[in-house]
CSV table of C-alpha atoms and ligand atoms in Angstrom, one decimal:
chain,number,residue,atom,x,y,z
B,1,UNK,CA,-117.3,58.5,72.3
B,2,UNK,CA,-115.6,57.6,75.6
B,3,UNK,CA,-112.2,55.8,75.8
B,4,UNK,CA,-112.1,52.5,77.7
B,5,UNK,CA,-110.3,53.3,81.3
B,6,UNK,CA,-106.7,50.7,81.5
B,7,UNK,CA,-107.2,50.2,85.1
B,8,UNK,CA,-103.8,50.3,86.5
B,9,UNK,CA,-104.8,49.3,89.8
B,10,UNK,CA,-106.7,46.5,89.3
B,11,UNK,CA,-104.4,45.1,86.5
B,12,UNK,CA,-101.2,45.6,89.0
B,13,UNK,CA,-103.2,43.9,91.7
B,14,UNK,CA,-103.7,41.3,89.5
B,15,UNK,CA,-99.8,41.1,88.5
B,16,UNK,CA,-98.9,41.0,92.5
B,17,UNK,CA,-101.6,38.1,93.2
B,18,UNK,CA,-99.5,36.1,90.2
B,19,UNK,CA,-96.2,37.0,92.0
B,20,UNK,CA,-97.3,36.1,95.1
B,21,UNK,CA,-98.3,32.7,94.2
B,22,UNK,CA,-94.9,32.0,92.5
B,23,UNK,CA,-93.2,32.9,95.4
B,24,UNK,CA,-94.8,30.9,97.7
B,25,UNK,CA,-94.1,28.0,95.3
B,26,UNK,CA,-91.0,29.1,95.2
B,27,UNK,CA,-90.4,28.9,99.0
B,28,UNK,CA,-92.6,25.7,99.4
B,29,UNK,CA,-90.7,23.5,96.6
B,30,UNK,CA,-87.2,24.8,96.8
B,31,UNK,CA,-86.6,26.4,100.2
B,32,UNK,CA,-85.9,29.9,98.1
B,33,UNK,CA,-87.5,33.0,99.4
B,34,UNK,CA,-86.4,36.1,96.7
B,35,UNK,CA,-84.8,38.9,98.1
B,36,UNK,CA,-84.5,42.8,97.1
B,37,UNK,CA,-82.2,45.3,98.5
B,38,UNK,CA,-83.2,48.8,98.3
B,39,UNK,CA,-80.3,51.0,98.5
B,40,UNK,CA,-81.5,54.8,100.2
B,41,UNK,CA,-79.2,57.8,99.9
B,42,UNK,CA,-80.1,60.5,102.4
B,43,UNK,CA,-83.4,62.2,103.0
B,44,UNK,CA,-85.3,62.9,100.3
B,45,UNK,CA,-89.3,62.6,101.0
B,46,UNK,CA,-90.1,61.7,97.3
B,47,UNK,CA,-87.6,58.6,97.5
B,48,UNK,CA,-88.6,57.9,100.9
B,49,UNK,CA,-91.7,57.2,99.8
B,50,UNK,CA,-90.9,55.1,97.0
B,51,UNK,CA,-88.9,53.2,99.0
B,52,UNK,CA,-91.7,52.6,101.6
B,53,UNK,CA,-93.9,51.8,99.2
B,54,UNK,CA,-91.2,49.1,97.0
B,55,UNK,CA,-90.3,47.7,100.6
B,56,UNK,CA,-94.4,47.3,101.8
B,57,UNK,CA,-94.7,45.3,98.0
B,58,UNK,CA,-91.9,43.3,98.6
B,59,UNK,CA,-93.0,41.9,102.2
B,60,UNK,CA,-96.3,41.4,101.2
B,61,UNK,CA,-95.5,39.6,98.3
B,62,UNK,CA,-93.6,37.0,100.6
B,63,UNK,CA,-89.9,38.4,99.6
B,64,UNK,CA,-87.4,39.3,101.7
B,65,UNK,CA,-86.7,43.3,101.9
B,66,UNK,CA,-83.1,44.1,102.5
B,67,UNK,CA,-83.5,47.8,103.0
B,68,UNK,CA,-80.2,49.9,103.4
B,69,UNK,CA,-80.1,53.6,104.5
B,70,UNK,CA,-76.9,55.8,104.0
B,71,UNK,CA,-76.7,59.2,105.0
B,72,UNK,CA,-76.5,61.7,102.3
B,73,UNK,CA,-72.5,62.2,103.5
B,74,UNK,CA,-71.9,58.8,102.3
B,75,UNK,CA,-68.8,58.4,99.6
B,76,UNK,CA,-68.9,57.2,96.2
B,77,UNK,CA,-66.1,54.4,98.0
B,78,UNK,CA,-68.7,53.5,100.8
B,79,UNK,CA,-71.9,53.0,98.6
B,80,UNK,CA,-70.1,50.2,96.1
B,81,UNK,CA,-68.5,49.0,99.1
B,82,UNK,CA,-72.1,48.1,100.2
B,83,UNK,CA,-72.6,46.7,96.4
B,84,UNK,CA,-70.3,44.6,96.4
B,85,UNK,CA,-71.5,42.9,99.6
B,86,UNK,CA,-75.0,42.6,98.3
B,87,UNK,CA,-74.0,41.4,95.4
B,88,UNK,CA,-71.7,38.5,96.8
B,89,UNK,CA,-75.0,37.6,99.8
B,90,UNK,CA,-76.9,34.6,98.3
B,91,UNK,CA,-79.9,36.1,100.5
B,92,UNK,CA,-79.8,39.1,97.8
B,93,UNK,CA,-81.5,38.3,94.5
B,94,UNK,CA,-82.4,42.1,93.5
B,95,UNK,CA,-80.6,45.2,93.9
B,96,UNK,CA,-81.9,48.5,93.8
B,97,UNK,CA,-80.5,52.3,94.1
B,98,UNK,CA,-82.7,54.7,94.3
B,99,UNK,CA,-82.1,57.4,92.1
B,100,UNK,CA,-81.2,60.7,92.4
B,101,UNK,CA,-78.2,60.4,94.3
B,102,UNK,CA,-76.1,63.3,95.9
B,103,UNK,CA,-73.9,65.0,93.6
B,104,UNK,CA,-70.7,63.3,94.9
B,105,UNK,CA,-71.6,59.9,93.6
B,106,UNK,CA,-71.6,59.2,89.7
B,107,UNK,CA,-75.0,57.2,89.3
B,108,UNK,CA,-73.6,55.2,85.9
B,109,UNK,CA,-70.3,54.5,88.0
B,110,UNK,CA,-72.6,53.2,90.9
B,111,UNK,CA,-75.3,51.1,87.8
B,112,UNK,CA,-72.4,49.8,86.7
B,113,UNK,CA,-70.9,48.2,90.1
B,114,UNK,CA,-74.3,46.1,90.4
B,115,UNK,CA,-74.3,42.4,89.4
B,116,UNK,CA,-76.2,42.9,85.8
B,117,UNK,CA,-78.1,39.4,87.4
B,118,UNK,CA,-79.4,41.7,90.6
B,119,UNK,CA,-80.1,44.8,88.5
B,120,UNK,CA,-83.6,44.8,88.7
B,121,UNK,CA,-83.9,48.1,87.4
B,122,UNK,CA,-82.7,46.9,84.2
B,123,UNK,CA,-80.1,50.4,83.9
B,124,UNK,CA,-76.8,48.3,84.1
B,125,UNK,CA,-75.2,48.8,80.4
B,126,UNK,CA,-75.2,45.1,80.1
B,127,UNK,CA,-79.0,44.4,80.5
B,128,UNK,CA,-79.6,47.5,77.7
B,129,UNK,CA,-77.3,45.8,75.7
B,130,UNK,CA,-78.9,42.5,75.9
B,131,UNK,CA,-82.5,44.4,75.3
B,132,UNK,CA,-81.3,46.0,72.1
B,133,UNK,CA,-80.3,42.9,71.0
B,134,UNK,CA,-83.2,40.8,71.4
B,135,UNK,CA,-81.7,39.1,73.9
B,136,UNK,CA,-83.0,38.0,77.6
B,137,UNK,CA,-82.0,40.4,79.6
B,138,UNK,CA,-84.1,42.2,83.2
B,139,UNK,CA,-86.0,45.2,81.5
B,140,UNK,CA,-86.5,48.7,83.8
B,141,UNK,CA,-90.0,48.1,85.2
B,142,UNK,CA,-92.4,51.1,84.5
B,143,UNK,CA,-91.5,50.3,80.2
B,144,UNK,CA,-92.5,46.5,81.4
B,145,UNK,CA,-95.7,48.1,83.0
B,146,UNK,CA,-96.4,50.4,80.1
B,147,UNK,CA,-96.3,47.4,77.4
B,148,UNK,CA,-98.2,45.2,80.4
B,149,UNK,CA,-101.5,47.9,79.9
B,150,UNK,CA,-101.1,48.1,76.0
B,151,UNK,CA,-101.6,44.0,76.1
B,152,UNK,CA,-104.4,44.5,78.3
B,153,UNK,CA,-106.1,46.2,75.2
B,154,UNK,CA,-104.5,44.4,72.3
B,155,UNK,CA,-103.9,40.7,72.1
B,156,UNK,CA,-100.8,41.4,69.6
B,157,UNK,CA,-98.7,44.8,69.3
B,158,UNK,CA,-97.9,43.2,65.8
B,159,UNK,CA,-97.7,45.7,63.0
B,160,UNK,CA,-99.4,48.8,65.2
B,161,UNK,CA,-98.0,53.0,64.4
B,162,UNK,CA,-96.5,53.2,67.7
B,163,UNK,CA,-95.3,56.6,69.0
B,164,UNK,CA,-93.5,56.9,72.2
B,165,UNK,CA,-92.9,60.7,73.1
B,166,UNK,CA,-89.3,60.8,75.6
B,167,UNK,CA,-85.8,59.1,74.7
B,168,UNK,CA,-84.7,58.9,78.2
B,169,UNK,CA,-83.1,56.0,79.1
B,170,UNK,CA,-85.6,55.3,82.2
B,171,UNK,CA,-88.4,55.2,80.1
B,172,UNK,CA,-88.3,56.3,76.8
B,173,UNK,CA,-85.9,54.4,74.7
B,174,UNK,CA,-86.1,50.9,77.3
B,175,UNK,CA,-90.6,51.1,75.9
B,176,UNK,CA,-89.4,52.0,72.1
B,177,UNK,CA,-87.0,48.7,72.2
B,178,UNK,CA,-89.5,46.5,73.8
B,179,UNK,CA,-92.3,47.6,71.6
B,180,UNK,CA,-90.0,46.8,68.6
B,181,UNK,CA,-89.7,43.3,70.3
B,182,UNK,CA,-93.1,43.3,70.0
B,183,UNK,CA,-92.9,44.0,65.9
B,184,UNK,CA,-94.7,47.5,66.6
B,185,UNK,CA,-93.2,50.0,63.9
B,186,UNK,CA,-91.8,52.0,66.4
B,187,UNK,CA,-91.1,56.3,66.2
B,188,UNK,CA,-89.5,58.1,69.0
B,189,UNK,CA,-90.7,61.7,69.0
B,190,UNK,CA,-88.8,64.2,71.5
B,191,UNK,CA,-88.1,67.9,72.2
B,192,UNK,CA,-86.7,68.2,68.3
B,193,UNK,CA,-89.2,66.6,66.7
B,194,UNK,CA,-91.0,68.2,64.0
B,195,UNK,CA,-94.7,68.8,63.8
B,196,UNK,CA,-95.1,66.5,67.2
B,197,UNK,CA,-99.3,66.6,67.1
B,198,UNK,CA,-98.8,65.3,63.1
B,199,UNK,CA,-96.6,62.5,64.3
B,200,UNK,CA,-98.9,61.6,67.3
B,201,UNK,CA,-101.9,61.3,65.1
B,202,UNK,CA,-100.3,58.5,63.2
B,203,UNK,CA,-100.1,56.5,66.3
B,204,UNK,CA,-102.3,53.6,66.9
B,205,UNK,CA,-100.6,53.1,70.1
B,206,UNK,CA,-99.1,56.7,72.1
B,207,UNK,CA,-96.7,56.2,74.9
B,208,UNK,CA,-96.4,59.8,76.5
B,209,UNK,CA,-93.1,60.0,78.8
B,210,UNK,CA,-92.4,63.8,79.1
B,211,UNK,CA,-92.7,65.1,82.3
B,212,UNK,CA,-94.7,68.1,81.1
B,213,UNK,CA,-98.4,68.2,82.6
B,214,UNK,CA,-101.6,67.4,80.1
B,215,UNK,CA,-99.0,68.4,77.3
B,216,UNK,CA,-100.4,66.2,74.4
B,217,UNK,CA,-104.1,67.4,73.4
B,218,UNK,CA,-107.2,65.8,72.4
B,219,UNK,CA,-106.6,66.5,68.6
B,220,UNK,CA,-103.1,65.2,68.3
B,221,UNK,CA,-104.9,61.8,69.0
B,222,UNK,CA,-105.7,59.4,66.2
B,223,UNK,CA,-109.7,58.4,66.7
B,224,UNK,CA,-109.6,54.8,68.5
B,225,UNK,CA,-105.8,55.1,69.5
B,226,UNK,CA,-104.3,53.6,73.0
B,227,UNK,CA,-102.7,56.1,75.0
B,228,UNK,CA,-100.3,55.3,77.8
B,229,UNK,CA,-99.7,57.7,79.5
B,230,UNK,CA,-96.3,57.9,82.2
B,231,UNK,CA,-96.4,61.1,83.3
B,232,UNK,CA,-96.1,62.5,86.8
B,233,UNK,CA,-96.6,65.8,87.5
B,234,UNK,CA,-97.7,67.7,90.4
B,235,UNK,CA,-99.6,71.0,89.8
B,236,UNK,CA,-101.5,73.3,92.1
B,237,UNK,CA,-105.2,73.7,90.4
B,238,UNK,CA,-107.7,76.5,91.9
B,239,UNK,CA,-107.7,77.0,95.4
B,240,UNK,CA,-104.1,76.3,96.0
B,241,UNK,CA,-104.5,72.5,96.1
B,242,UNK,CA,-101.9,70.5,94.4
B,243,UNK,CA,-103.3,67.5,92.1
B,244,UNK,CA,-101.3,65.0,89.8
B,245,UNK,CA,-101.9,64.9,86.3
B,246,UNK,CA,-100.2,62.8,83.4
B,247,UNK,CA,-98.4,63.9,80.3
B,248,UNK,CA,-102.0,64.0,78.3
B,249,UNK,CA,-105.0,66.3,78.4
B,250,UNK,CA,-107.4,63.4,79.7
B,251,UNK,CA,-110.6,65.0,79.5
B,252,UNK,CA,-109.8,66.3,75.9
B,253,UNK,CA,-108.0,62.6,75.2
B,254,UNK,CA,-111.4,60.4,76.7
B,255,UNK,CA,-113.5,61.9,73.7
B,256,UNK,CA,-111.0,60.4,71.1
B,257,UNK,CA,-109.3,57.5,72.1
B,258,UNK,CA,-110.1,54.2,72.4
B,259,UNK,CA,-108.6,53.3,75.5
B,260,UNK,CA,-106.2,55.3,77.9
B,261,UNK,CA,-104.5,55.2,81.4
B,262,UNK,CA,-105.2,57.6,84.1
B,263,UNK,CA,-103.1,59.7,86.1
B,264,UNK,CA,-102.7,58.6,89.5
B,265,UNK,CA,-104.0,55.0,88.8
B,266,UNK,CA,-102.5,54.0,85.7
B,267,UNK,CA,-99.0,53.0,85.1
B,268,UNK,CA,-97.7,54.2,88.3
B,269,UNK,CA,-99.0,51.3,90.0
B,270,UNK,CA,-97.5,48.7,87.7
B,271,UNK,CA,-93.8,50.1,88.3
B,272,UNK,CA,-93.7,48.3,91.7
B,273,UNK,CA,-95.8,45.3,90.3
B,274,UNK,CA,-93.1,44.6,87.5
B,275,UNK,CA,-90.5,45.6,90.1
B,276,UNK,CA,-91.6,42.4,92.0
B,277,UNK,CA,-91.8,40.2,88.9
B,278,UNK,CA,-88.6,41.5,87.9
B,279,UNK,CA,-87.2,40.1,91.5
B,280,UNK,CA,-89.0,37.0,90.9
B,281,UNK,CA,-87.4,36.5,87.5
B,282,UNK,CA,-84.0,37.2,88.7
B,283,UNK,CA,-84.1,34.9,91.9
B,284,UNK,CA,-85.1,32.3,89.5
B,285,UNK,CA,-82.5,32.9,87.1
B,286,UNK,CA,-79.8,32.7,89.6
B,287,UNK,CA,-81.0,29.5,91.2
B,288,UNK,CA,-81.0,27.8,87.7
B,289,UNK,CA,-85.2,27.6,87.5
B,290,UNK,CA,-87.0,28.6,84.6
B,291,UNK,CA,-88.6,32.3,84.7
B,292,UNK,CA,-92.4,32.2,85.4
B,293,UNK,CA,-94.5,33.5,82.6
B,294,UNK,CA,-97.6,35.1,83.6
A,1,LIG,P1,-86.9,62.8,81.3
A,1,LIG,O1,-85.6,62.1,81.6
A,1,LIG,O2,-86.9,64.3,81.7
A,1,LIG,O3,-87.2,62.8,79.7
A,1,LIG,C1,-88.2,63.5,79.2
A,1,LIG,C2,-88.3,63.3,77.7
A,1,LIG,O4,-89.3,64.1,77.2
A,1,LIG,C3,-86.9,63.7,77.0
A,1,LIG,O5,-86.6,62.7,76.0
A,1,LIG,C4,-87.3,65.0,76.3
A,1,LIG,O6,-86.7,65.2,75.0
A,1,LIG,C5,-88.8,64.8,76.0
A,1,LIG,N1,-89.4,66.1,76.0
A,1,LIG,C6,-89.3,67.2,76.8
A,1,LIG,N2,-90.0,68.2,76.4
A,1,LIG,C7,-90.5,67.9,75.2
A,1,LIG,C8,-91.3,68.5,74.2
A,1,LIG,N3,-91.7,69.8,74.4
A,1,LIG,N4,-91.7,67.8,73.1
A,1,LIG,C9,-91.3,66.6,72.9
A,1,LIG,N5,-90.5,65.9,73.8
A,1,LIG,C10,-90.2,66.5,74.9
A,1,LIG,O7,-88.1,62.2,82.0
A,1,LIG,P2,-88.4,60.6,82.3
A,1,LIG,O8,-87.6,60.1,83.5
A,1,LIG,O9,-88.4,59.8,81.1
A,1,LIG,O10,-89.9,60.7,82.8
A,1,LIG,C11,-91.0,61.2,82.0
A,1,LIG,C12,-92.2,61.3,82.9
A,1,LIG,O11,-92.6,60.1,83.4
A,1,LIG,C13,-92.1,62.2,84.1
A,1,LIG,O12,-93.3,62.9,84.4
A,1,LIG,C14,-91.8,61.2,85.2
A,1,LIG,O13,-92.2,61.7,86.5
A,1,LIG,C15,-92.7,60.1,84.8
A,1,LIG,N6,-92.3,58.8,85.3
A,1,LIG,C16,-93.3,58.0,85.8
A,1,LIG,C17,-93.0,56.7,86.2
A,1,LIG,C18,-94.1,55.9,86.8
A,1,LIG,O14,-93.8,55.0,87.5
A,1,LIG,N7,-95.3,56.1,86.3
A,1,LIG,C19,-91.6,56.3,86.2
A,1,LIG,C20,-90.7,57.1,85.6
A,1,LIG,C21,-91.0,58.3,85.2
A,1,LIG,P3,-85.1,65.5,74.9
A,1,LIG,O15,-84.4,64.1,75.1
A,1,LIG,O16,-85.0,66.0,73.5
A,1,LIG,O17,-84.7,66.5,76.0
C-alpha cells in the first residue's frame, strides 16, 4: 500500500487563486485594497526569508505590503511605538511580527500591543481566548493550513481519534482546539506522554508538530490514518548536503497510511496561503463586510 500524497502546493495554489479573486472584488466593488504589515527585527537569514516570501504573497495576491525593518538595536519602546501607528493607519488591515525577536523585547508584551483585529497571527491572548471558546476569532495560520489538508482528505473531521503530537502555542494546542471545533476527539501527546507509538496508533488523523526530524515511525501509524505532518528540520544526509525532512519517517509512513503530507511541499506552503486569507478576513471584518468562505 501507498499513501495518497496531500499536495501542499497545489492545494495552497489553489487557496491563493480564491484569495486573489476576493480581493480584486474587494478593490473593484468597495474601493478596499487589504493591507499587511510585516514587522522585521534585525538580520536574521531564516526570517528574512520568510518575510520575502509573506511580502512576494501579499503583492501578488493584490494586497498592499507594508514592510517595516528595525535594526536589531531597536527598544522594546520604539517597536510598540511602531504598533501603535499601524494599528491606528486605516491602510493596515494585518499586522505581523516576526518572531524570534532580540532578547531585549518581551514577544507576549509586544503580541499583546497589536490590535486583536490586525493580529493575523492569531497569538494575541484575545483571539486564543475567543478560539477556545468557540468563538470567531483570527486563528494562527499553519493550524488553519494543517486542518485545510486534513479536509482535503475527509469531507467531515466529525467523530475521527485525532492525535496532535506538540502543545506549543504556535502550533500545537491552536490545531488541538480547532480540530475540537471540528468534533474530532482530540488527544494532545508531548514530551511526557506515556507509550507515545501506543497513542499514535489510535489516531485516525496524526498531526506531528515536534521539531525532531522523521521522529514518528512507520509502525506507530494506524493502517489507513492521515498524517500531517509540520515539521521542519534541516539535516545534513551523506555527502555533507543538508536536506529538509518532517517530523515523520515518510518512507516508513507511505507503506501505512492512507494519506500524508510531504516535507518540503506540504504544510509549509499553506502557512502563507492562510496568512493571506487571514488578511483577507480581517480587512473584511474591519470594513463591516461579511468574511469570504472558501
Ligand atoms: P516547539 O515550540 O519546540 O514545540 C514542540 C513540541 O513538541 C512541544 O510541545 C514538545 O513537548 C513536543 N516534543 C518535543 N520532544 C518530544 C518528544 N520526544 N515526544 C513528544 N513530544 C515532544 O515547536 P513548534 O513551534 O510547535 O514547531 C514544531 C515543528 O513545526 C518544528 O519543526 C517547526 O519548525 C515546525 N513548524 C512548521 C511550520 C510550517 O509552516 N510548516 C510552522 C511552525 C512550525 P513539551 O511541550 O513537553 O516540551
Amino acid at each position: 500500500m501507498s499513501a495518497r500524497i496531500i499536495d501542499g502546493k497545489t492545494i495552497s495554489a489553489d487557496l491563493r487563486g480564491k484569495v486573489t479573486d476576493a480581493v480584486h472584488r474587494l478593490r473593484r466593488d468597495r474601493g478596499i485594497v487589504p493591507g499587511l504589515a510585516v514587522v522585521l527585527i534585525g538580520k536574521n537569514p531564516a526570517s528574512e526569508v520568510y518575510v520575502r516570501n509573506k511580502s512576494k504573497a501579499v503583492t501578488e495576491s493584490g494586497m498592499h505590503p507594508f514592510d517595516q525593518n528595525l535594526p536589531e538595536t531597536v527598544s522594546a519602546t520604539e517597536l510598540l511605538d511602531l504598533i501603535s501607528q499601524l494599528n491606528a493607519d486605516p491602510r493596515v488591515n494585518g499586522i505581523l511580527v516576526q518572531l524570534p525577536l532580540p532578547p531585549q523585547i518581551d514577544p507576549n508584551v509586544i503580541i499583546a500591543a497589536i490590535d486583536p483585529a490586525k493580529d493575523v497571527d492569531g497569538f494575541h491572548p484575545l483571539n486564543v481566548g475567543r478560539l477556545g471558546s468557540g468563538l470567531p476569532a483570527l486563528v494562527p495560520c499553519t493550524p488553519v493550513g494543517c486542518i485545510w489538508l486534513a479536509k482535503t482528505v475527509h469531507a467531515s473531521l466529525a467523530g475521527l481519534e485525532a492525535v496532535v503530537i506538540g502543545r506549543s502555542n504556535i502550533v500545537g494546542k491552536p490545531v488541538a482546539q480547532l480540530l475540537l471545533a471540528e468534533n474530532a476527539t482530540v488527544t494532545i501527546a508531548h514530551s511526557k506522554t506515556r507509550d507515545l507509538a501506543e497513542v499514535c496508533r489510535r489516531a485516525d488523523l496524526l498531526v506531528a508538530a515536534i521539531g525532531r526530524p522523521e521522529f514518528v515511525r512507520g509502525h506507530w501509524i494506524k493502517p489507513g490514518a492521515t498524517v500531517i505532518d509540520v515539521g521542519i528540520n534541516r539535516v545534513t544526509v551523506e555527502g555533507g548536503k543538508p536536506r529538509i525532512v518532517g517530523d515523520v519517517a515518510y518512507t516508513e509512513a507511505m507503506h501505512v497510511a492512507g494519506a500524508i503530507t510531504p516535507v518540503p511541499g506540504g504544510v509549509g506552503p499553506m502557512t502563507i496561503a492562510c496568512l493571506l486569507l487571514n488578511t483577507l478576513r480581517a480587512a473584511c471584518t474591519q470594513n463591516g463586510l461579511p468574511v469570504p468562505n472558501f
